[in-house]
PDB file of C-alpha atoms in Angstrom:
ATOM      1  CA  UNK A   1     -43.428 -33.561  34.934  1.00 46.00           C
ATOM      2  CA  UNK A   2     -45.087 -36.337  35.643  1.00 46.00           C
ATOM      3  CA  UNK A   3     -48.151 -36.996  33.227  1.00 54.00           C
ATOM      4  CA  UNK A   4     -51.452 -34.989  34.154  1.00 54.00           C
ATOM      5  CA  UNK A   5     -54.556 -36.035  34.785  1.00 53.00           C
ATOM      6  CA  UNK A   6     -57.401 -34.550  33.283  1.00 57.00           C
ATOM      7  CA  UNK A   7     -59.459 -31.931  35.271  1.00 62.00           C
ATOM      8  CA  UNK A   8     -61.972 -29.661  34.835  1.00 68.00           C
ATOM      9  CA  UNK A   9     -61.343 -26.123  35.699  1.00 70.00           C
ATOM     10  CA  UNK A  10     -63.710 -23.773  38.055  1.00 71.00           C
ATOM     11  CA  UNK A  11     -63.659 -20.269  38.221  1.00 73.00           C
ATOM     12  CA  UNK A  12     -65.630 -17.713  39.979  1.00 73.00           C
ATOM     13  CA  UNK A  13     -65.386 -13.712  39.512  1.00 70.00           C
ATOM     14  CA  UNK A  14     -68.374 -12.505  41.834  1.00 68.00           C
ATOM     15  CA  UNK A  15     -68.897  -8.486  41.413  1.00 71.00           C
ATOM     16  CA  UNK A  16     -68.444  -6.743  44.420  1.00 71.00           C
ATOM     17  CA  UNK A  17     -67.693  -2.359  45.303  1.00 72.00           C
ATOM     18  CA  UNK A  18     -64.212  -1.670  45.227  1.00 72.00           C
ATOM     19  CA  UNK A  19     -64.482   0.918  47.408  1.00 74.00           C
ATOM     20  CA  UNK A  20     -65.531  -0.660  50.214  1.00 78.00           C
ATOM     21  CA  UNK A  21     -63.432  -3.900  52.243  1.00 80.00           C
ATOM     22  CA  UNK A  22     -65.132  -6.903  52.837  1.00 86.00           C
ATOM     23  CA  UNK A  23     -66.030  -7.098  56.480  1.00 88.00           C
ATOM     24  CA  UNK A  24     -66.810  -9.765  59.261  1.00 92.00           C
ATOM     25  CA  UNK A  25     -68.616  -8.479  61.924  1.00 95.00           C
ATOM     26  CA  UNK A  26     -67.953  -5.149  61.613  1.00 92.00           C
ATOM     27  CA  UNK A  27     -64.243  -5.947  60.952  1.00 94.00           C
ATOM     28  CA  UNK A  28     -62.667  -5.228  57.700  1.00 89.00           C
ATOM     29  CA  UNK A  29     -61.284  -8.509  56.132  1.00 89.00           C
ATOM     30  CA  UNK A  30     -57.417  -7.246  55.300  1.00 87.00           C
ATOM     31  CA  UNK A  31     -56.218 -10.761  53.663  1.00 87.00           C
ATOM     32  CA  UNK A  32     -57.533 -13.670  52.483  1.00 87.00           C
ATOM     33  CA  UNK A  33     -56.253 -17.060  51.411  1.00 88.00           C
ATOM     34  CA  UNK A  34     -57.978 -19.075  49.166  1.00 88.00           C
ATOM     35  CA  UNK A  35     -57.714 -22.740  49.927  1.00 86.00           C
ATOM     36  CA  UNK A  36     -60.609 -25.619  47.889  1.00 80.00           C
ATOM     37  CA  UNK A  37     -60.816 -29.467  48.507  1.00 73.00           C
ATOM     38  CA  UNK A  38     -61.561 -31.372  45.632  1.00 67.00           C
ATOM     39  CA  UNK A  39     -64.664 -33.216  45.584  1.00 65.00           C
ATOM     40  CA  UNK A  40     -63.307 -36.577  43.924  1.00 64.00           C
ATOM     41  CA  UNK A  41     -60.040 -38.365  45.250  1.00 69.00           C
ATOM     42  CA  UNK A  42     -58.565 -38.580  42.010  1.00 76.00           C
ATOM     43  CA  UNK A  43     -58.282 -34.803  41.826  1.00 79.00           C
ATOM     44  CA  UNK A  44     -53.233 -34.888  42.408  1.00 83.00           C
ATOM     45  CA  UNK A  45     -52.724 -31.279  42.377  1.00 85.00           C
ATOM     46  CA  UNK A  46     -55.331 -27.847  42.902  1.00 85.00           C
ATOM     47  CA  UNK A  47     -54.506 -24.239  42.515  1.00 87.00           C
ATOM     48  CA  UNK A  48     -56.364 -21.409  44.186  1.00 88.00           C
ATOM     49  CA  UNK A  49     -55.499 -17.812  42.680  1.00 88.00           C
ATOM     50  CA  UNK A  50     -57.562 -14.995  44.385  1.00 86.00           C
ATOM     51  CA  UNK A  51     -57.140 -11.072  44.095  1.00 85.00           C
ATOM     52  CA  UNK A  52     -58.425  -8.849  47.046  1.00 84.00           C
ATOM     53  CA  UNK A  53     -57.382  -5.970  48.388  1.00 81.00           C
ATOM     54  CA  UNK A  54     -54.451  -4.897  45.849  1.00 79.00           C
ATOM     55  CA  UNK A  55     -52.424  -8.386  46.293  1.00 83.00           C
ATOM     56  CA  UNK A  56     -52.277 -11.886  44.556  1.00 85.00           C
ATOM     57  CA  UNK A  57     -52.637 -14.889  46.722  1.00 88.00           C
ATOM     58  CA  UNK A  58     -51.949 -18.315  45.353  1.00 88.00           C
ATOM     59  CA  UNK A  59     -52.380 -21.580  47.207  1.00 89.00           C
ATOM     60  CA  UNK A  60     -51.039 -24.884  45.665  1.00 87.00           C
ATOM     61  CA  UNK A  61     -52.400 -28.107  47.634  1.00 86.00           C
ATOM     62  CA  UNK A  62     -50.977 -31.152  46.543  1.00 86.00           C
ATOM     63  CA  UNK A  63     -50.995 -35.263  47.342  1.00 85.00           C
ATOM     64  CA  UNK A  64     -47.128 -35.827  47.420  1.00 85.00           C
ATOM     65  CA  UNK A  65     -47.535 -39.460  46.788  1.00 86.00           C
ATOM     66  CA  UNK A  66     -49.419 -38.953  43.354  1.00 84.00           C
ATOM     67  CA  UNK A  67     -46.687 -36.085  42.668  1.00 85.00           C
ATOM     68  CA  UNK A  68     -43.510 -37.332  42.732  1.00 87.00           C
ATOM     69  CA  UNK A  69     -42.108 -34.280  41.507  1.00 90.00           C
ATOM     70  CA  UNK A  70     -44.136 -31.899  43.600  1.00 88.00           C
ATOM     71  CA  UNK A  71     -40.600 -30.331  44.308  1.00 90.00           C
ATOM     72  CA  UNK A  72     -40.476 -29.319  40.744  1.00 93.00           C
ATOM     73  CA  UNK A  73     -43.495 -27.939  40.873  1.00 90.00           C
ATOM     74  CA  UNK A  74     -43.107 -25.670  43.448  1.00 88.00           C
ATOM     75  CA  UNK A  75     -39.491 -23.982  42.318  1.00 93.00           C
ATOM     76  CA  UNK A  76     -41.196 -23.868  38.557  1.00 94.00           C
ATOM     77  CA  UNK A  77     -44.086 -22.139  40.115  1.00 91.00           C
ATOM     78  CA  UNK A  78     -42.083 -19.595  42.320  1.00 92.00           C
ATOM     79  CA  UNK A  79     -39.962 -18.711  39.643  1.00 94.00           C
ATOM     80  CA  UNK A  80     -42.960 -17.954  36.793  1.00 93.00           C
ATOM     81  CA  UNK A  81     -44.430 -15.503  40.016  1.00 90.00           C
ATOM     82  CA  UNK A  82     -40.713 -14.192  40.432  1.00 92.00           C
ATOM     83  CA  UNK A  83     -41.078 -13.232  36.847  1.00 91.00           C
ATOM     84  CA  UNK A  84     -44.876 -11.887  36.746  1.00 87.00           C
ATOM     85  CA  UNK A  85     -43.986  -9.285  40.253  1.00 85.00           C
ATOM     86  CA  UNK A  86     -40.633  -8.014  38.102  1.00 87.00           C
ATOM     87  CA  UNK A  87     -43.222  -7.262  34.694  1.00 86.00           C
ATOM     88  CA  UNK A  88     -45.685  -6.135  37.126  1.00 80.00           C
ATOM     89  CA  UNK A  89     -43.000  -3.260  38.707  1.00 79.00           C
ATOM     90  CA  UNK A  90     -41.874  -2.490  35.190  1.00 78.00           C
ATOM     91  CA  UNK A  91     -45.839  -1.566  34.254  1.00 75.00           C
ATOM     92  CA  UNK A  92     -47.253  -0.238  37.021  1.00 68.00           C
ATOM     93  CA  UNK A  93     -43.586   1.598  39.159  1.00 64.00           C
ATOM     94  CA  UNK A  94     -44.827   1.863  43.039  1.00 64.00           C
ATOM     95  CA  UNK A  95     -47.337   5.731  43.253  1.00 63.00           C
ATOM     96  CA  UNK A  96     -48.009   4.961  39.975  1.00 62.00           C
ATOM     97  CA  UNK A  97     -52.009   6.733  39.275  1.00 59.00           C
ATOM     98  CA  UNK A  98     -54.712   4.730  38.553  1.00 54.00           C
ATOM     99  CA  UNK A  99     -55.319   4.604  34.656  1.00 51.00           C
ATOM    100  CA  UNK A 100     -58.795   2.688  35.091  1.00 48.00           C
ATOM    101  CA  UNK A 101     -60.728   0.715  37.418  1.00 46.00           C
ATOM    102  CA  UNK A 102     -59.563  -2.504  35.317  1.00 48.00           C
ATOM    103  CA  UNK A 103     -56.116  -2.018  35.900  1.00 52.00           C
ATOM    104  CA  UNK A 104     -53.932  -1.838  38.752  1.00 52.00           C
ATOM    105  CA  UNK A 105     -52.248   1.130  37.112  1.00 54.00           C
TER     106      UNK A 105
END
């Protein structure tokens, strides 16, 4: 992988009632895709991760000119996400009852 540039992470975790879906103009929000744009010109790649309604969405925004091994990064990310999905299935089989508010099963 190319040499990494220093960057500062930004994390937000607003609290909301999980028993009530978000709405826009009265319609329930079923899915959210995270998108963020860096505020300076020297961010080569950014990762946005958002969980909502029992799913996790990952968005990667990259400058292919500044990240020549982007295909390798995408392949590694896909492999890692596949591994996480497999682990989640082993820990939380489909239909498993909820144990607490902090855990999915």
